[in-house]
Amino acid sequence: MQTCTVPQVLIADDDAEMRMMLASALRDDGCDVVQVDDGAQVVTHLSAAPDDFSLVVCDVRMLACGGLEVLGFMRSIACKVPLILMTAFGDPDLRRQIEEAGACLFDKPFDLDDLRTAVGRFVARPDVRLVTTRDNTLDAWAIKWMLEANGIRAVLRQHAQPIGWRSDVYVRPSDAARACAIIASEERSRT
């Protein structure tokens, strides 16, 4: 059970600049952030008090202990804290392995707004709404760009499927009706 009212996020990355950038962005979004530079420190924090954290954000590759080891540890103790992993060396098999284990993977470099939106969803803040899903990633990106050209910030979340990817497009709840109207209008114009 979550013991704090402010979302508590644990960030692990051996790249100090990346870690500080993420921490700053998530603090701006209202989260308390604990920063560590190694997966072993994540394990130590979660062993001591797993319910103190709303979310863990962790790099896959770190020297002593990486994100996959953290994922394995979390699953071995049935830790229910959501996990976002980040990597610059991803591939479809790694993504499938991570998503099948119930975690989320972001490929570096990624759009910081996309990560912030994912964090918002994982810490149960109702700050985004799903407006459409596409099996074609290029279609999803086109919708994102179209919405942003109309002044609506949109973010994507991709999910592995047996063949290819599925992409969800999210916007702020206050923009959802307008975004749906724009998408519907574009679809009507194509037919």
Coordinates of C-alpha atoms in Angstrom, one line a residue:
M1 CA 0.0 0.0 0.0
Q2 CA 1.3 3.4 -1.0
T3 CA 2.2 5.3 2.2
C4 CA 2.8 8.8 0.8
T5 CA 0.4 11.1 -1.0
V6 CA 3.1 12.5 -3.4
P7 CA 4.2 10.0 -6.0
Q8 CA 7.7 8.6 -5.0
V9 CA 9.8 7.7 -8.0
L10 CA 13.1 5.8 -7.8
I11 CA 15.5 6.6 -10.7
A12 CA 18.5 4.5 -11.5
D13 CA 21.0 5.4 -14.2
D14 CA 24.8 5.4 -14.2
D15 CA 24.7 8.5 -16.5
A16 CA 24.5 11.4 -14.1
E17 CA 23.2 13.8 -16.7
M18 CA 20.4 11.6 -17.7
R19 CA 19.5 10.8 -14.1
M20 CA 19.4 14.5 -13.2
M21 CA 17.4 15.5 -16.3
L22 CA 14.8 12.8 -15.5
A23 CA 14.7 13.8 -11.8
S24 CA 14.2 17.4 -12.6
A25 CA 11.4 16.8 -15.1
L26 CA 9.6 14.4 -12.7
R27 CA 9.9 16.9 -9.8
D28 CA 8.4 19.5 -12.0
D29 CA 5.5 17.1 -12.5
G30 CA 5.0 16.8 -8.7
C31 CA 6.9 13.7 -7.9
D32 CA 9.4 13.1 -5.1
V33 CA 12.5 11.5 -6.6
V34 CA 15.2 9.3 -5.2
Q35 CA 18.3 9.0 -7.5
V36 CA 20.8 6.2 -7.5
D37 CA 23.5 5.2 -10.0
D38 CA 23.3 1.5 -9.8
G39 CA 20.6 -1.3 -9.9
A40 CA 22.0 -2.8 -6.7
Q41 CA 20.9 0.3 -4.9
V42 CA 17.4 -0.1 -6.4
V43 CA 17.3 -3.6 -5.0
T44 CA 18.5 -2.3 -1.6
H45 CA 15.7 0.4 -1.5
L46 CA 13.0 -2.1 -2.6
S47 CA 14.2 -4.7 -0.2
A48 CA 13.9 -2.3 2.7
A49 CA 10.6 -0.6 1.8
P50 CA 9.0 -1.6 -1.6
D51 CA 5.7 0.2 -0.7
D52 CA 7.4 3.5 -0.4
F53 CA 7.7 3.8 -4.1
S54 CA 5.1 4.5 -6.8
L55 CA 7.4 3.7 -9.7
V56 CA 11.0 2.7 -10.6
V57 CA 12.7 4.1 -13.7
C58 CA 15.9 2.2 -14.5
D59 CA 18.5 1.9 -17.2
V60 CA 19.0 -1.5 -18.6
R61 CA 22.8 -1.4 -18.8
M62 CA 24.7 -0.3 -15.7
L63 CA 28.0 -1.7 -14.5
A64 CA 27.3 -3.6 -11.3
C65 CA 23.6 -4.4 -11.6
G66 CA 21.3 -3.4 -14.6
G67 CA 17.7 -3.1 -15.2
L68 CA 17.1 -6.7 -16.2
E69 CA 18.5 -7.8 -12.8
V70 CA 16.2 -5.3 -11.1
L71 CA 13.3 -6.6 -13.1
G72 CA 14.1 -10.2 -12.1
F73 CA 14.5 -9.2 -8.4
M74 CA 11.2 -7.3 -8.4
R75 CA 9.4 -10.3 -10.0
S76 CA 11.0 -12.7 -7.5
I77 CA 9.6 -10.9 -4.5
A78 CA 6.3 -10.2 -6.3
C79 CA 6.8 -6.5 -6.1
K80 CA 3.9 -4.7 -7.7
V81 CA 5.7 -1.3 -8.2
P82 CA 5.6 -0.4 -11.9
L83 CA 8.9 -0.5 -13.7
I84 CA 10.0 1.6 -16.7
L85 CA 13.3 0.4 -18.3
M86 CA 15.4 2.5 -20.6
T87 CA 18.0 1.4 -23.1
A88 CA 20.0 2.6 -26.1
F89 CA 20.6 -1.0 -27.1
G90 CA 17.0 -2.3 -27.5
D91 CA 15.8 -4.9 -30.0
P92 CA 12.4 -6.6 -30.5
D93 CA 13.4 -9.6 -28.4
L94 CA 14.4 -7.5 -25.4
R95 CA 11.2 -5.4 -25.7
R96 CA 9.1 -8.6 -25.8
Q97 CA 10.9 -10.0 -22.8
I98 CA 10.5 -6.8 -20.8
E99 CA 6.8 -6.3 -21.7
E100 CA 5.9 -10.0 -21.0
A101 CA 7.4 -9.5 -17.5
G102 CA 5.0 -6.5 -17.1
A103 CA 7.5 -3.7 -17.4
C104 CA 7.6 -0.9 -20.0
L105 CA 10.7 -0.1 -22.2
F106 CA 11.8 3.2 -23.6
D107 CA 14.5 3.3 -26.3
K108 CA 17.0 6.0 -25.9
P109 CA 16.9 8.7 -27.1
F110 CA 13.2 9.2 -26.3
D111 CA 10.8 12.1 -26.1
L112 CA 10.9 13.3 -22.5
D113 CA 7.2 14.2 -22.7
D114 CA 6.4 10.6 -23.6
L115 CA 8.2 9.3 -20.5
R116 CA 6.6 12.0 -18.3
T117 CA 3.2 10.9 -19.6
A118 CA 3.9 7.2 -19.0
V119 CA 5.0 8.1 -15.4
G120 CA 1.8 10.0 -15.0
R121 CA -0.2 7.0 -16.0
F122 CA 1.7 4.6 -13.8
V123 CA 1.4 6.8 -10.7
A124 CA -2.4 6.9 -11.3
R125 CA -2.6 10.5 -12.1
P126 CA -5.5 10.9 -14.6
D127 CA -3.6 13.4 -16.7
V128 CA -3.9 11.7 -20.1
R129 CA -6.6 10.1 -22.1
L130 CA -6.4 7.5 -24.9
V131 CA -7.8 8.9 -28.1
T132 CA -6.8 6.3 -30.7
T133 CA -4.8 3.1 -31.3
R134 CA -3.0 2.2 -34.5
D135 CA -1.4 -1.0 -35.7
N136 CA 0.9 1.1 -38.0
T137 CA 3.5 3.1 -36.0
L138 CA 3.8 5.6 -38.9
D139 CA 0.1 6.3 -38.7
A140 CA 0.3 6.9 -35.0
W141 CA 3.2 9.3 -35.5
A142 CA 1.3 11.1 -38.2
I143 CA -1.7 11.5 -35.8
K144 CA 0.7 12.8 -33.1
W145 CA 2.2 15.4 -35.5
M146 CA -1.3 16.4 -36.8
L147 CA -2.6 17.0 -33.3
E148 CA 0.5 18.9 -32.3
A149 CA 0.1 21.1 -35.4
N150 CA -3.3 21.9 -34.0
G151 CA -1.9 22.9 -30.6
I152 CA -2.7 19.6 -28.8
R153 CA 0.2 17.9 -27.1
A154 CA 0.1 14.2 -27.9
V155 CA 2.2 11.3 -26.7
L156 CA 2.6 7.7 -27.9
R157 CA 3.0 4.4 -26.2
Q158 CA 4.0 1.4 -28.2
H159 CA 3.2 -2.2 -27.4
A160 CA 4.7 -5.3 -29.0
Q161 CA 2.3 -7.6 -30.9
P162 CA 2.9 -11.0 -32.3
I163 CA 3.6 -9.3 -35.6
G164 CA 4.7 -5.6 -35.4
W165 CA 3.7 -2.9 -32.9
R166 CA 0.5 -1.3 -31.7
S167 CA 0.7 2.4 -30.9
D168 CA -1.7 4.3 -28.5
V169 CA -2.0 8.0 -28.8
Y170 CA -2.8 10.0 -25.6
V171 CA -3.7 13.6 -25.0
R172 CA -4.7 15.7 -21.9
P173 CA -8.4 15.0 -20.9
S174 CA -9.3 18.6 -21.7
D175 CA -8.0 18.1 -25.3
A176 CA -9.6 14.7 -25.9
A177 CA -12.9 15.8 -27.5
R178 CA -11.1 18.2 -29.9
A179 CA -8.4 15.6 -30.7
C180 CA -11.1 12.9 -31.5
A181 CA -12.9 15.5 -33.8
I182 CA -9.6 16.3 -35.6
I183 CA -8.8 12.6 -36.1
A184 CA -12.4 11.8 -37.3
S185 CA -12.2 14.7 -39.7
E186 CA -8.9 13.5 -41.1
E187 CA -10.3 10.0 -41.5
R188 CA -13.4 11.2 -43.3
S189 CA -11.2 13.3 -45.7
R190 CA -9.3 10.2 -46.7
T191 CA -12.3 8.2 -47.7

